[in-house]
Coordinates of C-alpha atoms and ligand atoms in Angstrom, one line a residue:
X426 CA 114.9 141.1 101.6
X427 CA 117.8 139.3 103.0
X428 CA 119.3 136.3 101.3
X429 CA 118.0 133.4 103.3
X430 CA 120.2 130.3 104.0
X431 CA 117.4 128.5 101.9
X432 CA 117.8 130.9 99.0
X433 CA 121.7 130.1 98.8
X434 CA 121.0 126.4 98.8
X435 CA 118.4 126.6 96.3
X436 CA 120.2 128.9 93.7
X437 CA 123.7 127.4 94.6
X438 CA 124.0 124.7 97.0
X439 CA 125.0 120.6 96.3
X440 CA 122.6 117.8 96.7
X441 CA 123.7 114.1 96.5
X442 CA 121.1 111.6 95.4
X443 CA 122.5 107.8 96.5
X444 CA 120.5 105.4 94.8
X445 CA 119.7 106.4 91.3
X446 CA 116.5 104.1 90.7
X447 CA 112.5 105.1 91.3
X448 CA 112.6 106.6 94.2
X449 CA 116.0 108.7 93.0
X450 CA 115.1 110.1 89.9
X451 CA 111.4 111.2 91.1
X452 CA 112.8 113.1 93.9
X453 CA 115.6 115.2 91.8
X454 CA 112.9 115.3 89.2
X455 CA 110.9 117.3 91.7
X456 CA 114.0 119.5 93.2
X457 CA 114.4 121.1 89.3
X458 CA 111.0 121.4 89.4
X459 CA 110.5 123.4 92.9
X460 CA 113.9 125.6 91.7
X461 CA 116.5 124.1 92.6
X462 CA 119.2 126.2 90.7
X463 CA 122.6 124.0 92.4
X464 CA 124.3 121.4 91.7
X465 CA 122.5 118.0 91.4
X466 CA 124.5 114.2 91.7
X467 CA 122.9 111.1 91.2
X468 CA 125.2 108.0 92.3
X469 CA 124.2 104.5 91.4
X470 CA 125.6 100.8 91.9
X471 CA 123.5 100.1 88.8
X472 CA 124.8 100.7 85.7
X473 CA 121.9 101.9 83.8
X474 CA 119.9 104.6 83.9
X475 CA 116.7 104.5 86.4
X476 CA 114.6 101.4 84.9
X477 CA 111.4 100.0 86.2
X478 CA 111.1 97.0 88.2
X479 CA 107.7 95.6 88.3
X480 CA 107.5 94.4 84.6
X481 CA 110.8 92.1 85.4
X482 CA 108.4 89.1 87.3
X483 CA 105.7 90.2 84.9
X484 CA 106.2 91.5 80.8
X485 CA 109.7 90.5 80.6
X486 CA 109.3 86.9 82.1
X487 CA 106.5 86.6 79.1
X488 CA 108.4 87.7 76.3
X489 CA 106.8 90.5 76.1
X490 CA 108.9 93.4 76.8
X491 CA 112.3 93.3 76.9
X492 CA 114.8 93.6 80.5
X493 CA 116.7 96.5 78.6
X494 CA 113.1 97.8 77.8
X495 CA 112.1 99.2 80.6
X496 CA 113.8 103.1 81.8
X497 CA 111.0 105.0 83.3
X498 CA 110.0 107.9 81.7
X499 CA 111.6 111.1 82.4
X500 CA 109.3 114.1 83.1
X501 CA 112.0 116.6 82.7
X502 CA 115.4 117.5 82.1
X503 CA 117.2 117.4 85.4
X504 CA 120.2 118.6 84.5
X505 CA 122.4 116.2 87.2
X506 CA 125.5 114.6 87.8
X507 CA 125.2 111.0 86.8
X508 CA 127.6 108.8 88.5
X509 CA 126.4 105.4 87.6
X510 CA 128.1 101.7 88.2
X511 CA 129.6 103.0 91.2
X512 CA 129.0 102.4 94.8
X513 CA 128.4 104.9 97.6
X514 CA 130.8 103.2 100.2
X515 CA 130.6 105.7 103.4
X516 CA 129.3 109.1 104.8
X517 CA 131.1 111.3 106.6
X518 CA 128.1 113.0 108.4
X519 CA 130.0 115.6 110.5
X520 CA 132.1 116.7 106.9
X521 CA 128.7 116.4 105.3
X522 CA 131.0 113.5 102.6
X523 CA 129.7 110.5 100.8
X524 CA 132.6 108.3 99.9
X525 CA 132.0 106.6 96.9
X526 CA 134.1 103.3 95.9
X527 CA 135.9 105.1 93.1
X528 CA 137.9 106.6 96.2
X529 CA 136.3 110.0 95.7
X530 CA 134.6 112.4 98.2
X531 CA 131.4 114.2 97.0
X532 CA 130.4 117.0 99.5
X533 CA 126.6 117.7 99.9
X534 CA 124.7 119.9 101.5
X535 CA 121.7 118.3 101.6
X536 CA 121.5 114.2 101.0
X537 CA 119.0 112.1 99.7
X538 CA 119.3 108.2 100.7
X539 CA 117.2 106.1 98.5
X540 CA 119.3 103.1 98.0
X541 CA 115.8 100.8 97.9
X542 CA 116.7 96.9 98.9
X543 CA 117.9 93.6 97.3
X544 CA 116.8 90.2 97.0
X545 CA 117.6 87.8 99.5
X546 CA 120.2 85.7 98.0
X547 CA 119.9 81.3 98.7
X548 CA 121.5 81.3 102.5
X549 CA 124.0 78.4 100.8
X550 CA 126.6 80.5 98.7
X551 CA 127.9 77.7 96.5
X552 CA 124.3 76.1 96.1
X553 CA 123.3 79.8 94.8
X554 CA 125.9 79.9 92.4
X555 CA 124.9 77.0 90.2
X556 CA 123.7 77.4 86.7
X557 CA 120.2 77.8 87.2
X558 CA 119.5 79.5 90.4
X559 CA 118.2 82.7 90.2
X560 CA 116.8 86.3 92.2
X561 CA 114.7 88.3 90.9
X562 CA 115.3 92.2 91.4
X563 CA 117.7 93.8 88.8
X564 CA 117.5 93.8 84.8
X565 CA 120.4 91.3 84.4
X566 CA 118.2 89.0 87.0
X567 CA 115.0 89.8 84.6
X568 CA 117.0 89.2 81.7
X569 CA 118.7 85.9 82.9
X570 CA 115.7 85.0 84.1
X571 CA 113.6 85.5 80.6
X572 CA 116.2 83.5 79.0
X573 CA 116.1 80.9 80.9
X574 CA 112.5 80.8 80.7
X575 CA 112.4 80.3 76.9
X576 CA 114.7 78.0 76.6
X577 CA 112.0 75.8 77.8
X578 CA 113.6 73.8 81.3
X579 CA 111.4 70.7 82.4
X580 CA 111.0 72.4 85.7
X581 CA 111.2 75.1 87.5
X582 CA 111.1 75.4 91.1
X583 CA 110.6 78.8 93.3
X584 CA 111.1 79.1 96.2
X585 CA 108.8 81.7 98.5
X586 CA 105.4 82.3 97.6
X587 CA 105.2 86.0 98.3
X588 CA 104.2 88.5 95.6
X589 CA 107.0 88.0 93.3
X590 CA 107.0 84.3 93.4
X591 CA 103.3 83.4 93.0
X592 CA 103.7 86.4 89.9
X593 CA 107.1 84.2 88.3
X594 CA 104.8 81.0 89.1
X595 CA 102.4 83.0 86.8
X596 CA 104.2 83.2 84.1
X597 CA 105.3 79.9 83.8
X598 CA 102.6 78.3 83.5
X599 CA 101.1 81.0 81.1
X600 CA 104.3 79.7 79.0
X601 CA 103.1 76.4 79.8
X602 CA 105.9 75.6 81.7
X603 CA 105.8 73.1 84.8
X604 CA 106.8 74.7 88.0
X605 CA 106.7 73.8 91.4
X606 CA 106.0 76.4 94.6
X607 CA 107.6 75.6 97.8
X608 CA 106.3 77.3 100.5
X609 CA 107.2 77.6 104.5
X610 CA 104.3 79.2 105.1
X611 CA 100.2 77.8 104.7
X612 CA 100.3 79.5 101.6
X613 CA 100.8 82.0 99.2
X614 CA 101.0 85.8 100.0
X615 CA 99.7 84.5 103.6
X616 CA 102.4 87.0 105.0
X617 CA 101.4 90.0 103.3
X618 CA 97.4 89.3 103.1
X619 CA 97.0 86.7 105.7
X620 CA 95.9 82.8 105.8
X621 CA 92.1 83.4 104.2
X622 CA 93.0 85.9 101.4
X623 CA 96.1 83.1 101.1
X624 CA 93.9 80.1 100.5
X625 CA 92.2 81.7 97.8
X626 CA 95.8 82.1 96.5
X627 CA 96.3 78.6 96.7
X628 CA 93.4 77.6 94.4
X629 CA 94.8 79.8 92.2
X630 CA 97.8 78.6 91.9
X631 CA 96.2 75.0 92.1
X632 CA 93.8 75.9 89.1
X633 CA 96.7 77.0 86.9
X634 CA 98.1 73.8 86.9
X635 CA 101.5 74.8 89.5
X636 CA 102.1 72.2 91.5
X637 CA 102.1 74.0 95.2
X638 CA 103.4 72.7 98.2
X639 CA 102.8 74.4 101.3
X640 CA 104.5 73.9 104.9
X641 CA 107.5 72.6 103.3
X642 CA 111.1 74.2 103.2
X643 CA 113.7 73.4 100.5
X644 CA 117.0 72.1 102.4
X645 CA 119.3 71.9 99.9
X646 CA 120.3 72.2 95.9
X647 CA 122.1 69.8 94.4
X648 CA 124.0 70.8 91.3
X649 CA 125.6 68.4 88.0
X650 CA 129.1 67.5 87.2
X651 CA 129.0 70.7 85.1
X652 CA 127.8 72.9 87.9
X653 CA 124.3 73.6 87.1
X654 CA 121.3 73.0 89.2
X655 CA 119.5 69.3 89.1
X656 CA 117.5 69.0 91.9
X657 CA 116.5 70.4 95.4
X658 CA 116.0 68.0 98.2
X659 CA 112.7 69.3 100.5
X660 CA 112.1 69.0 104.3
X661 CA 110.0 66.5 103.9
X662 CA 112.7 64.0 102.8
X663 CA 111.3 64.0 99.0
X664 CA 113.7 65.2 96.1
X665 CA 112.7 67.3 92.8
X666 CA 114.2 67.3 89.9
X667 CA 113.9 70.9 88.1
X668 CA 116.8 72.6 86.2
X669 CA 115.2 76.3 87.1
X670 CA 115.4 77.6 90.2
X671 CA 114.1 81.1 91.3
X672 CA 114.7 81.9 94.9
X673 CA 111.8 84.6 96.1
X674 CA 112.9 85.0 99.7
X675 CA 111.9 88.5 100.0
X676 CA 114.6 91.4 100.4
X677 CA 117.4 93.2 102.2
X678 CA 117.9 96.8 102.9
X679 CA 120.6 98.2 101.1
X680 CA 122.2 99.9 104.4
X681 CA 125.4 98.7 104.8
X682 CA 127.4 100.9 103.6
X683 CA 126.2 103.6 106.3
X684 CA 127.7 101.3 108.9
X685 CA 129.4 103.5 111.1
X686 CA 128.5 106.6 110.0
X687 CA 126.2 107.3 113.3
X688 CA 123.2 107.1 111.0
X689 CA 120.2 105.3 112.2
X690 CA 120.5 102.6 109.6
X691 CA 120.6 98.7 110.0
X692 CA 119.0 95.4 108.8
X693 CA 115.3 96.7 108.8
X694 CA 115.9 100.0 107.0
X695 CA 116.8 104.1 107.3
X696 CA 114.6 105.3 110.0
X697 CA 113.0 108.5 109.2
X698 CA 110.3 110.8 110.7
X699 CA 107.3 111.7 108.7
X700 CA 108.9 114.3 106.9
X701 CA 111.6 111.8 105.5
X702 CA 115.3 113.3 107.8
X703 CA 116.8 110.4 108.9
X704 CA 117.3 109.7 112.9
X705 CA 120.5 109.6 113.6
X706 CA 121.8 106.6 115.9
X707 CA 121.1 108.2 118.8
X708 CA 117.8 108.9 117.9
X709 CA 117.8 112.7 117.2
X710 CA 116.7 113.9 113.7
X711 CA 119.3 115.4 111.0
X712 CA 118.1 118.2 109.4
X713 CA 120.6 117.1 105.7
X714 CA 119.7 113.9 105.0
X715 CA 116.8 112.3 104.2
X716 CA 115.4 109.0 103.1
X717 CA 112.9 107.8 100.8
X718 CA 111.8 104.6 99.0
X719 CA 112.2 100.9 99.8
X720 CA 115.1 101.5 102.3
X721 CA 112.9 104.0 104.3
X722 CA 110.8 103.5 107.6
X723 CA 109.1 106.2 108.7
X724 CA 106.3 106.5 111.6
X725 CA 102.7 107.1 110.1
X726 CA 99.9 108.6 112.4
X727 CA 97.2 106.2 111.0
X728 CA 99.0 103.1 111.7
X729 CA 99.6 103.3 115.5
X730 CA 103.0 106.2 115.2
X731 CA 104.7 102.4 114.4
X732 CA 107.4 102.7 111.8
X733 CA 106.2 101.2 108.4
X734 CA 109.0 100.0 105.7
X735 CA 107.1 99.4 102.6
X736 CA 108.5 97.9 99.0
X737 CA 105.6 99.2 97.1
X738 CA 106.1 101.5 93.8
X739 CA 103.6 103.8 94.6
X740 CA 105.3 104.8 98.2
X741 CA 108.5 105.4 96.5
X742 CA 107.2 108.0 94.2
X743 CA 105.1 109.8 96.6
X744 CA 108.3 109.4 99.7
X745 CA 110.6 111.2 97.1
X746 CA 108.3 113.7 96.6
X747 CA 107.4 114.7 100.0
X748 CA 111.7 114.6 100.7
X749 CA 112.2 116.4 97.8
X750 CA 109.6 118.9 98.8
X751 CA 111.1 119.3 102.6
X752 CA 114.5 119.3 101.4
X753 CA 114.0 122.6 100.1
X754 CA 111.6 124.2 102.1
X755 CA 111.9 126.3 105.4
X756 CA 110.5 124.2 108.8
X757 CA 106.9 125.0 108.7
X758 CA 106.2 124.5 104.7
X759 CA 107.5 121.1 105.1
X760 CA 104.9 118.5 105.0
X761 CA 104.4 114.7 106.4
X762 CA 104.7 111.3 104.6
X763 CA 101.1 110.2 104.9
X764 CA 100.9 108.0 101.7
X765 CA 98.1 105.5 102.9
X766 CA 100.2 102.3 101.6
X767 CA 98.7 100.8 98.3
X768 CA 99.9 97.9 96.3
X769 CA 99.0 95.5 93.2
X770 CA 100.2 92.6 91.5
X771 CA 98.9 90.8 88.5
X772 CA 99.4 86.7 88.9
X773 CA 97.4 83.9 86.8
X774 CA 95.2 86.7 85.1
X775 CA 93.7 88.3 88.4
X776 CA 94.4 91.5 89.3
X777 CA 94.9 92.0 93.3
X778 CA 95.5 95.3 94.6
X779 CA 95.5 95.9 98.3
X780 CA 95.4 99.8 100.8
X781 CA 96.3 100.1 104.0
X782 CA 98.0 97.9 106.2
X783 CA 96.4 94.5 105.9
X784 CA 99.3 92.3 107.9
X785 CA 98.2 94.7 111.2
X786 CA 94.5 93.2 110.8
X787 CA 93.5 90.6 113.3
X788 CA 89.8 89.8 111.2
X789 CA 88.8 90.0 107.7
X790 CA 85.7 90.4 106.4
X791 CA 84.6 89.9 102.4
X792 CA 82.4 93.4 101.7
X793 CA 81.9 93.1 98.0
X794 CA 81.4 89.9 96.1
X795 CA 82.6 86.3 96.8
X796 CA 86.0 84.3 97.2
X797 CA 84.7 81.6 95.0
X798 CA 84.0 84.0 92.2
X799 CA 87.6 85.6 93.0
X800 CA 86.5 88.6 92.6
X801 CA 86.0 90.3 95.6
X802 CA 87.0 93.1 98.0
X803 CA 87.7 92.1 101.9
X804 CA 88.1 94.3 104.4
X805 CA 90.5 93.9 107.4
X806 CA 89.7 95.4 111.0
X807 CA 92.0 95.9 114.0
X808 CA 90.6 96.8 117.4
X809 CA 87.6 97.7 116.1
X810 CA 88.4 100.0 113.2
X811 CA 89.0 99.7 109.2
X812 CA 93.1 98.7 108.5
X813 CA 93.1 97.8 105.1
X814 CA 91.8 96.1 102.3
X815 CA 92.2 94.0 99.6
X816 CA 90.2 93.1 95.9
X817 CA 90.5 90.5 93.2
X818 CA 89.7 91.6 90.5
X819 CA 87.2 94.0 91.9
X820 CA 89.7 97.1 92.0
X821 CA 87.1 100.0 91.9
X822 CA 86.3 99.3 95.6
X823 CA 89.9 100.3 96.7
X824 CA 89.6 104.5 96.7
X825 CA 86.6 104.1 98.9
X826 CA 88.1 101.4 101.6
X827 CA 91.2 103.9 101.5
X828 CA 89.0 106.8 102.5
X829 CA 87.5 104.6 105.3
X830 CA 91.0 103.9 106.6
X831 CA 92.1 107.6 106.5
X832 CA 88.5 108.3 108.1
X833 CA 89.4 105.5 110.9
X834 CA 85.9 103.8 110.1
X835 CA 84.5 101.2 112.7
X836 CA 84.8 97.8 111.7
X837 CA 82.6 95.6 110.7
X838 CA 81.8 98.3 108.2
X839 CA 78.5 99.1 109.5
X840 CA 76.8 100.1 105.8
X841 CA 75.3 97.0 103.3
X842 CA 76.2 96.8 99.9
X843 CA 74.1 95.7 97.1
X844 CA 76.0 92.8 95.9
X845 CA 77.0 91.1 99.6
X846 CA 77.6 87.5 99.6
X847 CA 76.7 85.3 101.9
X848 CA 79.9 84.2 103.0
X849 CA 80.6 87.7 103.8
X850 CA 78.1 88.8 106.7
X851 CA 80.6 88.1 109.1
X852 CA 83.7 89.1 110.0
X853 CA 86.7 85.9 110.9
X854 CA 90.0 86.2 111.8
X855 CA 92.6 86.8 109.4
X856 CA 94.8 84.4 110.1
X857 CA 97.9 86.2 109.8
X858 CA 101.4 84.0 110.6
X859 CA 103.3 84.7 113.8
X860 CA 105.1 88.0 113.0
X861 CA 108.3 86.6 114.7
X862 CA 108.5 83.8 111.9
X863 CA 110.1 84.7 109.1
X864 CA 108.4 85.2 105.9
X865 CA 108.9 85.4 102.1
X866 CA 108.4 89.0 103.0
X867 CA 105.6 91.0 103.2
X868 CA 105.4 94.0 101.2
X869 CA 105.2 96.4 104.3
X870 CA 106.8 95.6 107.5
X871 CA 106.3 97.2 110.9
X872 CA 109.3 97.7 112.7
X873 CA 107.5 99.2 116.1
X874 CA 108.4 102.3 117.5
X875 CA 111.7 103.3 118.2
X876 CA 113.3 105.7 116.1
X877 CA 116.7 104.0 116.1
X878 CA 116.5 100.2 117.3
X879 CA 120.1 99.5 117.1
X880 CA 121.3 98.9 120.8
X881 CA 123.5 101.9 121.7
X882 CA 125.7 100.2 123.7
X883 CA 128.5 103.1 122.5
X884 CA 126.3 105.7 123.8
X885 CA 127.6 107.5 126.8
X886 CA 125.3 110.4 128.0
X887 CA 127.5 113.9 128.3
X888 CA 128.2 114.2 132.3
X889 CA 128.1 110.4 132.9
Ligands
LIG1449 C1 110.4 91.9 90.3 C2 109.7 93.1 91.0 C3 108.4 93.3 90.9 C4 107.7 94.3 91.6 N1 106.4 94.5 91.4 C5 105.7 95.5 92.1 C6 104.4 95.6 91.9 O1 103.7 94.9 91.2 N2 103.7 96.6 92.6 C7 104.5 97.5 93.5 O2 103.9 98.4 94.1 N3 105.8 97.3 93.6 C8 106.4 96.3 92.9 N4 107.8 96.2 93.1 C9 108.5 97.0 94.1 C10 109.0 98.3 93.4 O3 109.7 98.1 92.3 C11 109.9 99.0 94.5 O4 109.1 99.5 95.5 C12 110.7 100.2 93.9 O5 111.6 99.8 93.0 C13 111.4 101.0 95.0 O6 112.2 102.0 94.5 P1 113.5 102.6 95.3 O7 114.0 103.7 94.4 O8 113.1 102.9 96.7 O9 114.5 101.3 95.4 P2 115.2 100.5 94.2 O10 114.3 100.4 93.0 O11 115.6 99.2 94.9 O12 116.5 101.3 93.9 C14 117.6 101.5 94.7 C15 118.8 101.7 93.9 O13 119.9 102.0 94.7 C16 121.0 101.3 94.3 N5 122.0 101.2 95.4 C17 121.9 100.3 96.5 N6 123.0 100.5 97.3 C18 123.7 101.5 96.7 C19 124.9 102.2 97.1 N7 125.6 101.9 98.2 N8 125.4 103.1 96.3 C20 124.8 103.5 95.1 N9 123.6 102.9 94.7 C21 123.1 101.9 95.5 C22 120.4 100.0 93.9 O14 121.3 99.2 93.1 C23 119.2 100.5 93.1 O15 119.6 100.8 91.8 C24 108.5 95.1 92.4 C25 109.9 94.9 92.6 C26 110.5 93.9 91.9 C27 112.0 93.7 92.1

């Protein structure tokens, strides 16, 4: 049989890997493993070798695994290219180049974007810079972080009660340390879970002992004669002293550097369609590069077509799979990114894990067990049909709730369960915060439904 164009690139042909983390090293783990015979680079900003992040706002911040601790676990030999601490700075799309800021030129045949996000940094540059202030998102940050930590400040302040804030509030006080939460929102994780999973969230953080303040927006840091942090002043006139500082703002996608490459890339990610090739700008799909991971948005047929950008572990993995999988397959074996989205987080000894796509659900309803137990599941609906869901501490429930939300079930859930509450006969509404505010970031974000959503005021249709 004739050699096909997919038999060259698969015995002999050069993929690039940008972004040599999670979603990276699963995706080349899985090209070696489907046969791929070529060559195989893996660039990364990062110096180290693909490292897990969730342990940073969790094991490390407790002294009990170290920042440097943390590689995840190879499940093969991939034989690559490694081309670590160095930044991919451009792509040439029609040369098929990524330019790296070495000043070299690796030509690809097939790329793989998966440069994930980073922490928003303090909007004040010089305030951020102070001994003191940190972000949370690489293993210096973890490790800075750590130290700081055990050196024992009188206070710490963070700033952002998402995920990874109410998880570094956690810690603190499980080192018995005093910390303050300072929240723009109602409360914590109100963005990604809404305003009655978020109270519940606030009595945790009450119980615990962190001193929560909700509605209120830090204005400014104020810094020592030796330049390190003393004391923010808050918007409602008050000052705190604290000599930690953790900024939790949510994150930015790493898409800069493909400005001006004519890839549909900007602030709210790479968009993709469902088998992970990236749009270009004008909206029309490449068949070389494709996205997965944090930096991805791609359009999923159970959530309304609209583009979801997710920062969950579990949708890197499976993205890089599924791109790995299509980048190396002929048109009709290709296969669809349909990863229902699923998330945990472990914070003041509860574990919450949520499915689906709470932040779309306009009323919640508590199926299993009871808020003031915290342990619970609760169920959110959106024009009449299941959209997610979300347990304390009641985890078992979340495979079924996700079968219900790939099955579109009606909500209310029409079935009883044997251990309903009564504050859960009734579905109210979630609560959620005006999407056009800006949050501490929600863990998935949907960015509508337009393939490319840069204005293409450079576009000029042939014949025109
Ligand atoms: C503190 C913390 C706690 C978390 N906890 C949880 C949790 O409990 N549950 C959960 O589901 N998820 C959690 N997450 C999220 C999870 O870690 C991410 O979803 C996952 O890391 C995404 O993997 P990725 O490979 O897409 O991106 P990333 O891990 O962000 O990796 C992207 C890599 O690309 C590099 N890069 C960027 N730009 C360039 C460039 N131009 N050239 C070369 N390299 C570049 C980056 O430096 C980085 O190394 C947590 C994240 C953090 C930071």
């Amino acid at each position: 049989m004739a050699d096909t164009a997919l038999d060259q690139l698969k015995r002999s042909g050069r993929i690039v890997v940008v972004g040599a983390s999670l979603a990276g090293l699963r995706a080349a783990e899985v090209m070696r493993e489907k046969g791929f015979a070529g060559s195989l680079t893996l660039v990364g900003d990062e110096r180290h070798e693909p490292y897990d992040r969730p342990p940073l706002s969790k094991q490390v911040l407790l002294g009990k695994a170290e920042a440097d601790g943390t590689l995840l676990p190879r499940r093969l030999d991939i034989d690559a290219e490694w081309r670590l601490g160095v930044a991919a700075t451009g792509l040439d799309m029609a040369a098929r180049t990524v330019k790296l800021a070495d000043g070299e030129e690796v030509p690809y045949d097939r790329l793989l974007i998966a440069t994930g996000v980073r922490a928003r940094p303090w909007p004040n540059e010089a305030e951020g810079e102070l001994d003191g202030v940190f972000t949370l998102r690489t293993r210096e940050d973890g490790a800075g972080l750590a130290r700081a930590l055990a050196a024992g400040p009188r206070r710490v302040l963070v700033i952002g009660a998402g995920f990874t804030g109410s998880e570094i509030a956690s810690a603190c006080r499980e080192r018995g340390l005093e910390v303050t939460v300072a929240e723009r929102g109602d409360g914590p994780l109100v963005g990604a879970l809404g305003g009655v999973i978020g109270a519940v969230a606030a009595e945790l953080h009450r119980e615990n002992g962190v001193d929560l303040r909700t509605g209120i927006m830090v204005t400014a840091l104020e810094g020592d004669s030796t330049g390190r942090v003393r004391a923010a002043h808050l918007s409602d006139g008050t000052t705190l002293e604290c000599d930690v500082v953790v900024v939790s703002l949510g994150a930015q996608r790493n898409t800069e550097w493909l400005t001006g490459s004519g890839l549909g890339a900007g602030p709210r990610g790479i968009a993709c369609d469902a088998g992970c090739r990236a749009f270009d700008l004008r909206g029309i799909v490449t068949d070389d590069i494709y996205v997965a991971g944090d930096v991805a948005r791609s359009p999923h047929a159970l959530f309304g077509y609209q583009f979801l950008s997710l920062e969950h572990w579990g949708n890197a993995v499976a993205q890089a799979e599924t791109a790995a999988h299509n980048m190396l397959s002929e048109g009709t074996d290709r296969r669809p990114h349909l990863w229902v989205p699923a998330f945990w987080s472990s914070q003041f000894g509860v574990n919450i894990k949520s499915v689906g796509v709470p932040s779309m659900g306009s009323e919640i309803m508590i199926t299993q067990g009871s808020r003031s137990e915290r342990r619970f599941t609760a169920v959110y609906g959106y024009q009449g049909r299941v959209i997610g869901a979300v347990t304390f501490d009641n985890g078992r429930w979340l495979q079924f709730y996700e079968k219900q939300i790939e099955a579109c079930a009606p909500f209310p859930p029409p079935f009883t369960t044997v251990d309903r509450r009564p504050d859960g006969q009734r579905p109210i509404p979630a609560d959620f915060p005006d999407p056009s505010l800006p949050t501490h970031g929600p863990t998935i974000t949907l960015s509508g439904y337009s393939p490319a959503d840069r204005r293409i005021a450079t576009f000029t249709p042939a014949g025109h």
